[in-house]
Amino acid sequence: MLPIREKVKVAEFLLKNKFLDPQKIKLAEEEGKKSKEDIEMILIRRKYLSESKYKKALSDTLNIPIVRLDPLEIDPKITNNLPESFARNLKMICFNIKGNEVDLAISKLLTSIEYEDIMKHYLPKKINFYIASDRDINRTINEFYGFSESIERALNDISGMGKFNITDISQISKILEKEQPVIKLIDLIIHKAIDQRASDIHIEPKRHGINIRLRIDGILHTVRKLPKELVFPIIARVKIMAGLDISERRRPQDGRIRVEHEDRAVELRVAIIPTLFGEKIVLRLLDPRDLSKSITDLGMEKNELLRYKKIVHHTNGIVLITGPTGSGKTTTLYATLNYIKDPALNIMTVEDPVELINEDFNQISLNHLIGLDFAAVLREILRQDPDVIMVGEIRDKETADNAIRAALTGHLVFSTLHTNDAISAIDRLRDMGIPDYLISSTLLGVIAQRLVRRVCSYCKIYYEPNERELKLLDIEGNPTDYIFTNGKGCKECNNTGYLGREAIYEIVPFDEKILKMIENEESTAKIKEYVTEKEINDLRKAGVIKAVKGITTISEILRVTAL
């Protein structure tokens, strides 16, 4: 059955499927006569009708499948087979053409006249109809038509200017004008990244163009390749948004951008560095929702959470979070500060730069140009009468010395280190020149962490592992005793099989025995043996627990953890 309104008769369809009472349908019909809007759209807009349930019933009745549109998988050239006005008016997008067949996604039923217009446009091809959500259709139309139009108009503008010069103020002023296509182009890239749950946007000039890559769930995906003529205008626009020096092209620059996206404000941290073919830009997306996370939302197992709470309930000492860049250390630190915050406490943070703004804390952003680094701030911060101090990172001996001094004088200090596991933090501090007696006097515990990708819940499948897989993870027992998961790949997860990430932790509280071993200058290898005897899981074992529970996969655990 074709998706034609005259054949479906929406009011009868809604009554037959018992979606809502006749009175609401009658009111929507009366409103539709005046506004010429479809009654189902009125009911959905007024939240009387669930769009997903309505379209599922429609799909079953018409025998037309539901599709989830993923802009990453659609060729922009294919969407141009329909004029933009045609696509917007009919709430329709062409998302695939193969041979003599065309796949069209629709979000509303068509009138017989609209159907005939489509047939005229695509004859003699066979049309396969699919049902999609209104949001998916609008997002795809805005992205593809808006993106293509912005690129074309931007190229026309550049060709009209002659050779673009990033130091020419008159040319820069044109970019600053609100309706310039380069502005729209950058906005589309940023909002697309937020929609795709990206953590970073990479804008990379190459010999023949610009690569736009998004880091989604820790993995980089190339989503667009732009013409090389747009390199300087794009760089100039980002610098203007971040309040940076547009004429400086030889030195790295850092800044911030704040954008409004739907119902929330999103902060972007901007880092620009010169490369062979131009300045490379990385925009890190900082979602304010991360600020409100509780430590119960971090993914710690029950026993790990209890162990962690016991560590952070001290009133003085140092707690270290270790892991590589992008492992979620900042999120863990902010969740911890949210857990311990109290009107009676003065909590101060020293960051490079401040990533997430929270008015519950007194946050200090470093400025290396004037000599305001971690060590300099820590030398002065004790005069501010703090109770809790969060130091973004301990990078050198001077910073470590000042953090230890703060801990010895009755303050609780949180900070981060770059080490492979928890116990290696001891060696890192020793390498910085910190005496063992000071380490044992101040260190409360070390938490190592990594982020693993979660198996997509929409395409998750279960299977029995083989002996080789169990051996890789050092799991004893019969393969039939375990059920693991994988993701087949679907539109929800961009065919990766993963959707979202979760942290795994190695949480080591420093008890009297560990502190005595440090004071006696024993090796970290012996300390690790003792920690293993206490049955504290390392990162690999913490990952195995997540895999056995069906949260992640064996390959993901092997990817992010070392033997």
Coordinates of C-alpha atoms in Angstrom, one line a residue, residues 58 62 73 95 120 138 141 159 168 170 222 231 299 304 374 397 418-419 428 432 450 462 467 485 495 544 546 554 561:
L58 CA 1.7 3.3 10.0
L62 CA 1.4 0.2 4.9
E73 CA 26.3 7.4 5.5
F95 CA 19.1 8.8 0.7
K120 CA 7.1 12.4 -12.7
N138 CA 14.7 18.0 8.9
I141 CA 17.7 18.4 4.8
S159 CA 36.6 33.9 -6.1
D168 CA 43.8 42.0 5.2
S170 CA 38.9 44.6 4.8
T222 CA 36.3 11.8 8.5
V231 CA 41.4 27.1 4.4
G299 CA 30.5 3.4 36.0
E304 CA 35.1 0.2 43.7
F374 CA 50.5 25.6 38.2
K397 CA 58.8 18.9 40.6
H418 CA 50.0 10.6 33.0
T419 CA 50.9 7.0 34.0
R428 CA 56.5 9.2 38.4
M432 CA 60.3 14.2 39.7
R450 CA 40.3 4.3 30.8
Y462 CA 25.0 -12.5 22.4
E467 CA 39.0 -20.7 24.4
T485 CA 28.2 -9.4 23.4
N495 CA 27.5 0.8 11.9
V544 CA 36.8 -8.1 31.9
K546 CA 32.4 -5.0 31.9
I554 CA 36.7 -8.4 24.3
T561 CA 44.3 -2.0 28.5

